[in-house]
């Protein structure tokens, strides 16, 4: 990831406000290295899916409404 993001920066992208990703290994760290002020956010769909792993099936609707 670091190589790819560095190449993107070298091609003219000087600033990235926000990066939304789904847990790709090493991507948040690479973004932090290349663009330190970038906010890294987990994709909302993946955030919901991961939250449901810790709850009983009957509570999924309640959790989805709260998130």
GROMACS .gro file of N, CA and C in nm:
model
  201
    1UNK      N    1   0.081  -0.120   0.000
    1UNK     CA    2   0.000   0.000   0.000
    1UNK      C    3   0.085   0.125   0.000
    2UNK      N    4   0.193   0.120   0.073
    2UNK     CA    5   0.277   0.238   0.082
    2UNK      C    6   0.331   0.277  -0.055
    3UNK      N    7   0.373   0.180  -0.132
    3UNK     CA    8   0.424   0.207  -0.267
    3UNK      C    9   0.315   0.269  -0.355
    4UNK      N   10   0.197   0.214  -0.351
    4UNK     CA   11   0.086   0.264  -0.434
    4UNK      C   12   0.049   0.406  -0.395
    5UNK      N   13   0.034   0.431  -0.266
    5UNK     CA   14  -0.005   0.565  -0.221
    5UNK      C   15   0.105   0.668  -0.246
    6UNK      N   16   0.229   0.629  -0.231
    6UNK     CA   17   0.339   0.719  -0.262
    6UNK      C   18   0.339   0.755  -0.409
    7UNK      N   19   0.312   0.659  -0.494
    7UNK     CA   20   0.304   0.685  -0.638
    7UNK      C   21   0.190   0.782  -0.670
    8UNK      N   22   0.077   0.765  -0.604
    8UNK     CA   23  -0.036   0.856  -0.624
    8UNK      C   24   0.003   0.998  -0.582
    9UNK      N   25   0.071   1.008  -0.468
    9UNK     CA   26   0.115   1.139  -0.421
    9UNK      C   27   0.215   1.201  -0.519
   10UNK      N   28   0.307   1.120  -0.570
   10UNK     CA   29   0.406   1.170  -0.666
   10UNK      C   30   0.342   1.217  -0.796
   11UNK      N   31   0.224   1.167  -0.825
   11UNK     CA   32   0.153   1.208  -0.947
   11UNK      C   33   0.067   1.333  -0.925
   12UNK      N   34   0.069   1.388  -0.802
   12UNK     CA   35   0.004   1.516  -0.782
   12UNK      C   36  -0.103   1.525  -0.677
   13UNK      N   37  -0.139   1.415  -0.615
   13UNK     CA   38  -0.241   1.422  -0.509
   13UNK      C   39  -0.169   1.459  -0.380
   14UNK      N   40  -0.182   1.586  -0.342
   14UNK     CA   41  -0.108   1.637  -0.227
   14UNK      C   42  -0.180   1.624  -0.094
   15UNK      N   43  -0.311   1.606  -0.100
   15UNK     CA   44  -0.388   1.601   0.025
   15UNK      C   45  -0.507   1.510   0.007
   16UNK      N   46  -0.534   1.427   0.107
   16UNK     CA   47  -0.652   1.341   0.108
   16UNK      C   48  -0.725   1.371   0.238
   17UNK      N   49  -0.849   1.416   0.228
   17UNK     CA   50  -0.926   1.451   0.347
   17UNK      C   51  -0.970   1.327   0.423
   18UNK      N   52  -1.028   1.229   0.352
   18UNK     CA   53  -1.082   1.111   0.418
   18UNK      C   54  -1.063   0.989   0.330
   19UNK      N   55  -1.035   0.875   0.393
   19UNK     CA   56  -1.025   0.748   0.325
   19UNK      C   57  -1.122   0.652   0.391
   20UNK      N   58  -1.208   0.592   0.313
   20UNK     CA   59  -1.301   0.492   0.364
   20UNK      C   60  -1.254   0.356   0.313
   21UNK      N   61  -1.230   0.263   0.406
   21UNK     CA   62  -1.181   0.131   0.367
   21UNK      C   63  -1.252   0.024   0.450
   22UNK      N   64  -1.229  -0.099   0.413
   22UNK     CA   65  -1.298  -0.210   0.479
   22UNK      C   66  -1.201  -0.304   0.549
   23UNK      N   67  -1.101  -0.250   0.613
   23UNK     CA   68  -1.010  -0.332   0.691
   23UNK      C   69  -0.897  -0.393   0.612
   24UNK      N   70  -0.860  -0.332   0.501
   24UNK     CA   71  -0.748  -0.384   0.423
   24UNK      C   72  -0.620  -0.371   0.505
   25UNK      N   73  -0.551  -0.480   0.521
   25UNK     CA   74  -0.434  -0.486   0.606
   25UNK      C   75  -0.325  -0.391   0.558
   26UNK      N   76  -0.281  -0.304   0.646
   26UNK     CA   77  -0.172  -0.212   0.617
   26UNK      C   78  -0.212  -0.081   0.552
   27UNK      N   79  -0.335  -0.071   0.502
   27UNK     CA   80  -0.377   0.051   0.434
   27UNK      C   81  -0.383   0.172   0.528
   28UNK      N   82  -0.446   0.161   0.644
   28UNK     CA   83  -0.450   0.279   0.733
   28UNK      C   84  -0.310   0.329   0.771
   29UNK      N   85  -0.217   0.239   0.794
   29UNK     CA   86  -0.081   0.279   0.831
   29UNK      C   87  -0.010   0.349   0.715
   30UNK      N   88  -0.032   0.297   0.594
   30UNK     CA   89   0.030   0.358   0.475
   30UNK      C   90  -0.026   0.498   0.451
   31UNK      N   91  -0.155   0.515   0.468
   31UNK     CA   92  -0.217   0.646   0.451
   31UNK      C   93  -0.160   0.743   0.555
   32UNK      N   94  -0.146   0.696   0.678
   32UNK     CA   95  -0.090   0.780   0.784
   32UNK      C   96   0.052   0.826   0.750
   33UNK      N   97   0.127   0.741   0.685
   33UNK     CA   98   0.265   0.775   0.647
   33UNK      C   99   0.268   0.878   0.534
   34UNK      N  100   0.184   0.858   0.432
   34UNK     CA  101   0.187   0.944   0.314
   34UNK      C  102   0.113   1.075   0.337
   35UNK      N  103  -0.006   1.067   0.396
   35UNK     CA  104  -0.088   1.185   0.425
   35UNK      C  105  -0.128   1.181   0.572
   36UNK      N  106  -0.047   1.231   0.663
   36UNK     CA  107  -0.069   1.217   0.807
   36UNK      C  108  -0.199   1.277   0.860
   37UNK      N  109  -0.256   1.374   0.792
   37UNK     CA  110  -0.377   1.439   0.842
   37UNK      C  111  -0.506   1.375   0.791
   38UNK      N  112  -0.495   1.268   0.715
   38UNK     CA  113  -0.612   1.200   0.658
   38UNK      C  114  -0.690   1.127   0.766
   39UNK      N  115  -0.821   1.139   0.762
   39UNK     CA  116  -0.909   1.064   0.852
   39UNK      C  117  -0.939   0.930   0.785
   40UNK      N  118  -0.912   0.821   0.856
   40UNK     CA  119  -0.940   0.688   0.804
   40UNK      C  120  -1.065   0.636   0.873
   41UNK      N  121  -1.165   0.600   0.794
   41UNK     CA  122  -1.294   0.555   0.845
   41UNK      C  123  -1.327   0.419   0.787
   42UNK      N  124  -1.376   0.330   0.872
   42UNK     CA  125  -1.423   0.200   0.824
   42UNK      C  126  -1.554   0.220   0.749
   43UNK      N  127  -1.568   0.150   0.640
   43UNK     CA  128  -1.691   0.155   0.561
   43UNK      C  129  -1.811   0.127   0.652
   44UNK      N  130  -1.917   0.205   0.639
   44UNK     CA  131  -2.035   0.192   0.725
   44UNK      C  132  -2.095   0.052   0.714
   45UNK      N  133  -2.101  -0.003   0.595
   45UNK     CA  134  -2.157  -0.137   0.578
   45UNK      C  135  -2.074  -0.239   0.655
   46UNK      N  136  -1.943  -0.230   0.645
   46UNK     CA  137  -1.857  -0.322   0.717
   46UNK      C  138  -1.862  -0.298   0.868
   47UNK      N  139  -1.878  -0.174   0.909
   47UNK     CA  140  -1.893  -0.143   1.050
   47UNK      C  141  -2.018  -0.209   1.105
   48UNK      N  142  -2.129  -0.202   1.031
   48UNK     CA  143  -2.252  -0.268   1.073
   48UNK      C  144  -2.234  -0.419   1.080
   49UNK      N  145  -2.179  -0.478   0.977
   49UNK     CA  146  -2.158  -0.623   0.975
   49UNK      C  147  -2.073  -0.668   1.092
   50UNK      N  148  -1.967  -0.596   1.120
   50UNK     CA  149  -1.880  -0.634   1.230
   50UNK      C  150  -1.948  -0.616   1.365
   51UNK      N  151  -2.035  -0.518   1.378
   51UNK     CA  152  -2.108  -0.497   1.502
   51UNK      C  153  -2.205  -0.612   1.530
   52UNK      N  154  -2.264  -0.665   1.426
   52UNK     CA  155  -2.362  -0.772   1.443
   52UNK      C  156  -2.298  -0.902   1.493
   53UNK      N  157  -2.170  -0.919   1.473
   53UNK     CA  158  -2.103  -1.040   1.520
   53UNK      C  159  -2.112  -1.057   1.671
   54UNK      N  160  -2.127  -0.946   1.742
   54UNK     CA  161  -2.125  -0.949   1.887
   54UNK      C  162  -2.265  -0.944   1.949
   55UNK      N  163  -2.367  -0.956   1.866
   55UNK     CA  164  -2.504  -0.946   1.917
   55UNK      C  165  -2.587  -1.066   1.874
   56UNK      N  166  -2.688  -1.093   1.950
   56UNK     CA  167  -2.782  -1.200   1.915
   56UNK      C  168  -2.866  -1.158   1.795
   57UNK      N  169  -2.907  -1.252   1.715
   57UNK     CA  170  -2.982  -1.225   1.592
   57UNK      C  171  -3.107  -1.141   1.619
   58UNK      N  172  -3.176  -1.168   1.728
   58UNK     CA  173  -3.301  -1.096   1.757
   58UNK      C  174  -3.277  -0.947   1.787
   59UNK      N  175  -3.154  -0.908   1.815
   59UNK     CA  176  -3.122  -0.768   1.844
   59UNK      C  177  -3.070  -0.690   1.723
   60UNK      N  178  -3.053  -0.755   1.610
   60UNK     CA  179  -2.994  -0.690   1.494
   60UNK      C  180  -3.072  -0.568   1.447
   61UNK      N  181  -3.204  -0.576   1.444
   61UNK     CA  182  -3.286  -0.462   1.399
   61UNK      C  183  -3.268  -0.342   1.492
   62UNK      N  184  -3.265  -0.366   1.620
   62UNK     CA  185  -3.246  -0.257   1.717
   62UNK      C  186  -3.109  -0.192   1.698
   63UNK      N  187  -3.007  -0.274   1.681
   63UNK     CA  188  -2.872  -0.221   1.663
   63UNK      C  189  -2.862  -0.139   1.535
   64UNK      N  190  -2.921  -0.190   1.427
   64UNK     CA  191  -2.915  -0.121   1.298
   64UNK      C  192  -2.979   0.018   1.308
   65UNK      N  193  -3.088   0.029   1.380
   65UNK     CA  194  -3.154   0.159   1.397
   65UNK      C  195  -3.068   0.255   1.477
   66UNK      N  196  -2.998   0.205   1.579
   66UNK     CA  197  -2.914   0.290   1.662
   66UNK      C  198  -2.787   0.333   1.593
   67UNK      N  199  -2.736   0.249   1.504
   67UNK     CA  200  -2.614   0.285   1.433
   67UNK      C  201  -2.647   0.377   1.318
   0.00000   0.00000   0.00000
